[in-house]
Coordinates of C-alpha atoms and ligand atoms in Angstrom, one line a residue:
X1 CA 185.3 150.2 153.2
X2 CA 188.5 148.1 153.2
X3 CA 190.7 148.0 156.3
X4 CA 192.9 151.0 156.1
X5 CA 197.0 150.5 155.4
X6 CA 199.0 151.3 158.4
X7 CA 200.6 154.5 156.8
X8 CA 196.9 155.8 156.6
X9 CA 196.3 154.9 160.1
X10 CA 199.2 156.9 161.2
X11 CA 197.5 160.0 159.8
X12 CA 193.8 159.2 159.9
X13 CA 193.4 157.0 163.1
X14 CA 191.8 157.9 166.4
X15 CA 190.5 161.6 165.9
X16 CA 187.5 161.8 163.5
X17 CA 186.7 165.5 163.6
X18 CA 183.1 166.4 162.8
X19 CA 181.8 169.0 160.7
X20 CA 183.6 172.4 161.7
X21 CA 185.8 171.0 164.3
X22 CA 189.7 171.3 164.5
X23 CA 191.4 169.4 161.8
X24 CA 194.4 168.7 164.3
X25 CA 193.8 166.8 167.7
X26 CA 192.8 169.6 170.1
X27 CA 194.9 170.0 173.4
X28 CA 192.2 169.8 176.4
X29 CA 194.4 171.6 178.6
X30 CA 191.9 171.1 181.5
X31 CA 192.0 169.3 184.7
X32 CA 188.2 168.9 185.0
X33 CA 184.9 169.2 183.1
X34 CA 181.7 170.9 183.7
X35 CA 178.1 169.2 184.2
X36 CA 174.5 170.5 184.5
X37 CA 173.6 168.1 187.2
X38 CA 174.9 166.0 189.9
X39 CA 173.0 163.0 188.3
X40 CA 174.9 163.5 185.1
X41 CA 178.2 163.3 187.2
X42 CA 177.1 160.3 189.0
X43 CA 176.6 158.4 185.9
X44 CA 180.2 158.9 185.0
X45 CA 181.5 157.7 188.6
X46 CA 179.4 154.6 188.3
X47 CA 180.8 153.9 184.8
X48 CA 177.3 153.9 183.5
X49 CA 177.9 156.5 181.0
X50 CA 181.4 157.5 179.3
X51 CA 182.6 160.7 179.6
X52 CA 185.1 163.2 181.5
X53 CA 185.4 164.3 184.9
X54 CA 188.9 164.7 185.9
X55 CA 192.1 164.5 183.9
X56 CA 193.8 162.1 186.3
X57 CA 191.4 159.3 185.1
X58 CA 190.9 160.4 181.5
X59 CA 191.4 163.2 179.1
X60 CA 190.0 163.6 175.7
X61 CA 193.3 164.5 174.0
X62 CA 194.9 161.3 175.6
X63 CA 192.1 159.2 174.7
X64 CA 192.3 160.1 171.0
X65 CA 195.8 159.5 170.9
X66 CA 195.7 156.2 172.7
X67 CA 192.7 155.2 170.2
X68 CA 195.2 155.8 167.4
X69 CA 197.9 153.6 168.8
X70 CA 195.2 150.9 169.5
X71 CA 194.3 150.9 165.8
X72 CA 198.0 150.8 164.8
X73 CA 198.5 147.5 167.0
X74 CA 195.3 146.0 166.0
X75 CA 193.9 146.3 169.6
X76 CA 190.5 147.1 171.1
X77 CA 191.5 149.6 173.9
X78 CA 194.5 151.6 174.9
X79 CA 195.6 154.2 177.6
X80 CA 198.3 156.5 177.9
X81 CA 200.7 156.7 180.9
X82 CA 203.2 159.2 182.0
X83 CA 206.2 157.1 180.9
X84 CA 207.2 153.5 179.7
X85 CA 207.9 152.5 183.1
X86 CA 204.5 153.3 184.5
X87 CA 203.1 151.4 181.4
X88 CA 205.0 148.3 182.2
X89 CA 204.3 148.5 186.1
X90 CA 200.5 149.1 185.5
X91 CA 200.3 146.1 182.8
X92 CA 201.8 143.8 185.2
X93 CA 200.2 144.9 188.3
X94 CA 196.8 145.0 186.9
X95 CA 197.1 141.2 187.0
X96 CA 199.7 140.2 189.5
X97 CA 199.2 141.4 193.1
X98 CA 201.1 140.4 196.5
X99 CA 201.6 136.7 196.6
X100 CA 201.6 136.2 192.8
X101 CA 204.2 135.2 190.3
X102 CA 205.3 136.4 186.9
X103 CA 207.6 135.1 184.2
X104 CA 209.7 137.6 182.2
X105 CA 212.6 137.4 179.8
X106 CA 215.9 137.9 181.3
X107 CA 217.1 140.3 178.4
X108 CA 214.6 143.2 179.1
X109 CA 215.4 146.9 179.4
X110 CA 217.4 147.7 182.7
X111 CA 214.7 149.9 184.1
X112 CA 212.1 147.3 183.6
X113 CA 214.4 144.6 185.2
X114 CA 214.8 146.8 188.1
X115 CA 211.3 147.6 188.4
X116 CA 210.4 143.9 188.6
X117 CA 213.3 142.3 190.4
X118 CA 213.4 145.0 193.0
X119 CA 210.7 147.4 193.4
X120 CA 207.8 144.9 192.5
X121 CA 209.5 142.3 194.5
X122 CA 209.1 144.3 197.6
X123 CA 205.3 144.5 196.8
X124 CA 205.4 140.8 197.4
X125 CA 205.4 139.7 193.8
X126 CA 207.8 136.9 192.7
X127 CA 209.5 137.0 189.3
X128 CA 211.2 134.3 187.4
X129 CA 213.6 135.5 184.5
X130 CA 214.2 133.1 181.8
X131 CA 216.5 132.9 178.9
X132 CA 214.7 134.1 175.8
X133 CA 216.1 131.2 173.8
X134 CA 214.6 128.7 176.5
X135 CA 212.7 125.7 175.0
X136 CA 209.1 125.2 175.4
X137 CA 209.7 122.3 177.7
X138 CA 211.9 124.3 180.0
X139 CA 209.4 127.3 179.8
X140 CA 206.7 125.0 180.8
X141 CA 208.4 124.2 184.0
X142 CA 208.9 127.8 184.9
X143 CA 205.3 128.0 185.5
X144 CA 203.6 127.9 189.1
X145 CA 200.1 127.8 190.2
X146 CA 200.0 131.4 191.0
X147 CA 201.8 132.7 187.6
X148 CA 199.6 135.5 186.4
X149 CA 201.4 136.6 183.3
X150 CA 204.4 136.2 181.1
X151 CA 206.5 139.3 179.9
X152 CA 209.0 140.1 177.3
X153 CA 210.3 142.8 174.7
X154 CA 210.0 142.2 170.9
X155 CA 213.5 143.3 170.5
X156 CA 215.3 143.7 173.8
X157 CA 216.7 147.2 174.8
X158 CA 220.1 147.3 174.7
X159 CA 220.8 143.6 174.2
X160 CA 218.9 143.7 170.8
X161 CA 217.7 140.0 171.3
X162 CA 214.6 139.0 169.6
X163 CA 211.7 137.5 171.5
X164 CA 209.8 134.3 170.1
X165 CA 206.2 135.7 170.7
X166 CA 204.6 132.6 169.4
X167 CA 206.7 130.4 171.7
X168 CA 205.7 132.3 174.9
X169 CA 202.2 132.8 173.9
X170 CA 201.6 129.2 173.4
X171 CA 203.0 128.3 176.7
X172 CA 201.4 131.1 178.5
X173 CA 198.0 130.3 177.0
X174 CA 198.5 126.6 177.9
X175 CA 198.7 127.7 181.6
X176 CA 195.8 130.1 181.2
X177 CA 197.7 133.4 181.5
X178 CA 198.1 136.3 178.8
X179 CA 201.4 137.4 177.4
X180 CA 202.6 141.2 177.7
X181 CA 204.9 142.2 175.1
X182 CA 207.0 145.5 175.3
X183 CA 206.9 146.5 171.5
X184 CA 208.9 149.8 171.9
X185 CA 211.8 148.9 169.6
X186 CA 210.0 147.7 166.4
X187 CA 207.1 149.6 166.9
X188 CA 203.6 148.4 165.3
X189 CA 205.0 149.5 161.8
X190 CA 207.6 146.5 161.8
X191 CA 206.0 144.2 164.2
X192 CA 202.4 143.7 165.5
X193 CA 202.8 141.2 168.6
X194 CA 198.8 140.6 168.6
X195 CA 199.2 138.9 165.1
X196 CA 201.5 136.4 166.8
X197 CA 199.4 135.7 170.0
X198 CA 200.4 138.4 172.5
X199 CA 197.6 139.7 174.5
X200 CA 198.8 142.9 175.8
X201 CA 201.1 145.2 174.4
X202 CA 203.1 148.1 176.1
X203 CA 205.1 151.1 174.9
X204 CA 207.8 153.6 176.0
X205 CA 206.2 156.2 173.6
X206 CA 209.4 158.2 174.5
X207 CA 211.3 156.4 171.7
X208 CA 210.1 155.9 168.1
X209 CA 206.5 156.9 168.7
X210 CA 207.3 160.2 169.8
X211 CA 210.5 160.1 168.0
X212 CA 211.8 163.4 168.3
X213 CA 213.1 163.2 171.9
X214 CA 210.4 165.8 173.1
X215 CA 208.2 163.9 175.6
X216 CA 208.5 160.9 178.0
X217 CA 205.5 158.8 177.9
X218 CA 203.9 155.3 177.8
X219 CA 200.8 153.4 176.4
X220 CA 199.2 150.3 177.3
X221 CA 197.2 148.4 174.4
X222 CA 194.7 145.5 174.9
X223 CA 194.2 142.9 172.2
X224 CA 190.7 142.2 173.5
X225 CA 191.3 138.5 173.0
X226 CA 192.1 137.1 176.3
X227 CA 189.0 135.4 177.9
X228 CA 189.2 136.6 181.4
X229 CA 186.1 134.8 182.6
X230 CA 187.3 131.3 181.3
X231 CA 190.2 131.8 183.9
X232 CA 188.1 133.5 186.4
X233 CA 189.9 131.9 189.4
X234 CA 193.3 133.3 188.3
X235 CA 192.0 136.8 187.8
X236 CA 189.5 137.9 190.6
X237 CA 190.5 141.5 190.1
X238 CA 188.7 141.4 186.7
X239 CA 186.4 138.6 187.4
X240 CA 184.8 139.4 190.7
X241 CA 183.0 142.9 191.9
X242 CA 185.4 145.6 192.7
X243 CA 184.5 147.1 196.0
X244 CA 186.6 150.1 195.4
X245 CA 184.6 150.9 192.3
X246 CA 181.0 150.4 193.0
X247 CA 181.0 146.8 192.9
X248 CA 181.7 146.5 189.2
X249 CA 182.9 143.2 187.8
X250 CA 184.9 144.4 184.8
X251 CA 185.1 141.4 182.6
X252 CA 181.4 141.1 182.9
X253 CA 180.5 144.9 182.3
X254 CA 183.2 145.6 179.7
X255 CA 183.8 142.2 178.1
X256 CA 187.1 140.9 176.8
X257 CA 187.4 144.1 174.6
X258 CA 187.3 146.6 177.4
X259 CA 188.1 144.9 180.8
X260 CA 191.7 145.2 181.0
X261 CA 192.0 148.9 180.2
X262 CA 189.0 150.1 182.1
X263 CA 190.3 148.3 185.3
X264 CA 193.6 149.5 184.9
X265 CA 192.3 153.3 184.4
X266 CA 189.7 153.1 187.0
X267 CA 192.3 151.5 189.8
X268 CA 195.5 152.1 188.8
X269 CA 195.5 155.5 187.2
X270 CA 193.0 156.6 189.8
X271 CA 195.2 155.5 192.7
X272 CA 198.9 156.1 191.2
X273 CA 198.1 159.0 189.0
X274 CA 200.7 158.5 186.4
X275 CA 198.9 160.3 183.6
X276 CA 200.3 161.7 180.4
X277 CA 199.9 165.5 180.2
X278 CA 197.6 166.3 177.2
X279 CA 200.4 168.6 175.8
X280 CA 202.7 165.7 175.6
X281 CA 200.0 163.5 174.2
X282 CA 199.7 166.2 171.4
X283 CA 203.4 166.1 170.7
X284 CA 203.2 162.3 170.6
X285 CA 200.5 162.4 168.0
X286 CA 202.6 164.5 165.8
X287 CA 205.3 161.9 165.8
X288 CA 202.6 159.0 165.2
X289 CA 201.7 160.8 162.0
X290 CA 205.3 160.2 160.4
X291 CA 206.0 156.9 162.1
X292 CA 205.7 154.7 159.0
X293 CA 208.2 156.9 157.0
X294 CA 210.5 157.4 159.9
X295 CA 210.9 153.8 160.7
X296 CA 211.7 152.6 157.1
X297 CA 214.7 155.3 157.3
X298 CA 215.7 154.2 160.7
X299 CA 216.0 150.6 159.8
X300 CA 217.5 151.2 156.4
X301 CA 220.2 153.5 158.0
X302 CA 221.0 151.0 160.7
X303 CA 221.3 148.0 158.4
X304 CA 223.7 150.2 156.2
X305 CA 225.6 151.0 159.4
X306 CA 225.8 147.5 160.7
X307 CA 226.9 146.3 157.4
X308 CA 229.6 149.0 157.1
X309 CA 230.8 148.3 160.7
X310 CA 231.0 144.6 160.4
X311 CA 233.5 145.1 157.5
X312 CA 235.8 147.5 159.5
X313 CA 239.2 146.3 160.8
X314 CA 238.8 148.4 164.1
X315 CA 235.6 146.9 165.0
X316 CA 235.5 143.5 166.9
X317 CA 231.7 142.7 166.5
X318 CA 228.3 143.9 165.6
X319 CA 224.9 143.0 167.0
X320 CA 221.9 144.0 164.7
X321 CA 219.0 141.5 164.3
X322 CA 218.6 142.5 160.8
X323 CA 222.1 141.7 159.8
X324 CA 222.7 138.5 158.0
X325 CA 224.6 136.0 160.2
X326 CA 223.3 137.8 163.5
X327 CA 222.1 135.1 166.1
X328 CA 218.6 136.7 165.9
X329 CA 218.4 137.0 162.2
X330 CA 216.2 134.2 161.7
X331 CA 213.8 135.4 164.4
X332 CA 213.8 138.9 163.0
X333 CA 212.8 137.7 159.4
X334 CA 209.9 135.9 161.0
X335 CA 208.4 138.5 163.2
X336 CA 210.0 141.7 161.3
X337 CA 210.4 141.0 157.6
X338 CA 210.1 144.7 156.6
X339 CA 212.8 145.7 159.1
X340 CA 213.7 145.8 162.8
X341 CA 214.7 149.1 164.5
X342 CA 217.4 151.8 164.3
X343 CA 219.4 150.6 167.3
X344 CA 222.6 148.4 167.0
X345 CA 225.5 147.9 169.2
X346 CA 229.0 147.2 168.3
X347 CA 232.5 146.6 169.9
X348 CA 235.6 148.8 169.2
X349 CA 238.7 146.5 169.4
X350 CA 240.5 147.2 172.7
X351 CA 238.2 148.4 175.6
X352 CA 236.8 151.3 177.4
X353 CA 239.7 153.6 176.5
X354 CA 239.3 152.8 172.7
X355 CA 235.5 153.6 173.2
X356 CA 235.9 156.7 174.5
X357 CA 238.5 157.8 172.1
X358 CA 236.4 156.8 169.4
X359 CA 233.2 158.6 170.8
X360 CA 235.5 161.9 171.2
X361 CA 235.8 162.2 167.6
X362 CA 232.2 161.9 166.5
X363 CA 230.7 165.0 165.2
X364 CA 227.1 164.4 164.0
X365 CA 226.3 161.3 166.2
X366 CA 226.1 162.8 169.8
X367 CA 226.6 161.2 173.3
X368 CA 223.3 160.6 174.9
X369 CA 221.4 158.6 177.3
X370 CA 218.7 158.0 175.0
X371 CA 217.8 155.9 171.7
X372 CA 215.2 155.8 169.2
X373 CA 214.6 159.5 167.8
X374 CA 215.2 161.3 164.7
X375 CA 218.8 162.4 165.9
X376 CA 221.7 159.8 165.9
X377 CA 223.3 159.3 169.2
X378 CA 225.4 156.7 171.1
X379 CA 226.6 155.7 174.3
X380 CA 229.3 153.5 176.0
X381 CA 227.6 152.0 179.1
X382 CA 231.2 151.3 180.7
X383 CA 232.1 155.0 180.7
X384 CA 228.6 156.5 181.2
X385 CA 225.7 154.5 182.9
X386 CA 227.6 151.7 184.2
X387 CA 230.8 153.7 185.0
X388 CA 231.1 152.5 188.8
X389 CA 231.4 148.8 187.7
X390 CA 234.7 147.2 187.0
X391 CA 235.4 145.3 183.6
X392 CA 234.7 142.1 185.6
X393 CA 231.4 143.4 187.1
X394 CA 230.1 144.8 183.5
X395 CA 230.9 141.3 181.8
X396 CA 228.7 139.6 184.6
X397 CA 225.8 141.8 183.5
X398 CA 226.2 141.2 180.0
X399 CA 227.9 144.4 178.9
X400 CA 231.5 144.2 177.4
X401 CA 233.7 147.4 178.3
X402 CA 233.9 148.3 174.5
X403 CA 230.4 148.0 173.8
X404 CA 228.9 151.0 172.1
X405 CA 225.1 151.4 171.6
X406 CA 224.4 153.4 168.4
X407 CA 220.9 154.6 167.7
X408 CA 220.8 155.5 163.9
X409 CA 218.6 158.5 163.5
X410 CA 217.0 159.8 159.9
X411 CA 219.8 161.7 158.8
X412 CA 221.4 160.7 155.4
X413 CA 223.3 157.6 155.9
X414 CA 226.6 158.8 153.9
X415 CA 227.0 161.4 156.5
X416 CA 226.7 158.9 159.5
X417 CA 229.0 156.6 158.0
X418 CA 231.4 159.4 157.1
X419 CA 231.1 160.3 160.8
X420 CA 232.0 157.0 162.1
X421 CA 234.8 156.6 159.5
X422 CA 236.4 159.9 160.6
X423 CA 236.1 158.8 164.2
X424 CA 237.7 155.4 163.4
X425 CA 240.5 157.0 161.5
X426 CA 241.3 159.6 163.9
X427 CA 240.7 158.0 167.4
Ligands
LIG1 C1 212.8 153.3 177.5 C2 212.2 152.0 177.7 C3 211.3 151.9 178.6 C4 211.1 152.7 179.7 O1 210.5 153.7 179.4 P1 210.5 155.3 179.8 O2 209.4 156.2 179.0 O3 211.9 155.8 179.9 O4 210.0 155.3 181.2 C5 210.9 150.5 178.7 N1 210.9 149.6 177.9 C6 211.7 149.7 176.8 C7 212.1 148.8 175.8 C8 212.4 151.0 176.8 O5 213.4 151.1 175.6

């Protein structure tokens, strides 16, 4: 049979019920699983047989949903985590330990930046943050003998800067390390980072994959393409026996297709326990079923809104990578020709006061600390998440006081534009 189209995988991927089994993914709301003999269970503990024994490590509902996301991304293995934060932490910590070094794009999600620059730094991991527009030559110079991976976001939240995946993959591979890409904003419907050389993909499934603001979650997907054994000196955790797990050498036993996710599950999920609840995985799967149709609408709404705003007198500037003339338009066309995402940002002429006055008048678009779900929402960081900062401090972290982040939902675009028009007229 020919390879199924993305829209079909959204519905049919992962779970393949057998005769008489439930049509929808069942929720295995059980912490534990029963076995007839101790020998049966021992085989699972030794990773000699695959199966379930305790939901902190693996749960069938989660695995079915992870398998669908792996299929969507074109990867070989995947695991769900309790949040996007846990996914990014695990993906990096599975490779880099105390004394190691990681290169990351500077325009990443604030939560990830803090995780890397503050919390993982305390764990002894050193991060270098580079400008995403850095030249290959400069990027080359950022590598150290102890560099273990490179990290970026396909479209950065909230900077909406595009990440040149091919450029970063090329230099990372030259240095024998994998590229990790957080693909939360475009989702695999618009961009499949593995096709451009990325090795590991992460998601905050809280955003478009769930799509309805119903459950916090994360996911890690492995392309199965990185050859760990060819760089065994850099990755002893994958290429030498794990004494904490029955002396298994992951890269030998599970090959390139399975080593990364198996190690991540057997070590990090076992020890940190950031599992997604099976109930949330079920909600996530409902979101996945409609991902393709939702993303088309999110992107067309955002593009129409960006075009409308860019022509309005009260608007100082608009940032949307799908908008012609945007600094990232060319990169977006290359990596995401069908569309980018539903999030854009813009500046009201004036400052905090004007932004606040505008937002007060909105009727449909709600003020929320969230993005990327079916319901349109917006946020002015200067009066919300960053309200303790002065205008000067704000500018230093790349956020102007008048910036409004607008996440276009899947309502009718006429109503969204009318809401914005009304607010601009009456602010
Ligand atoms: C929201 C977000 C995260 C963090 O995910 P949570 O599910 O909130 O933990 C990570 N990366 C990106 C790009 C995000 O938008």
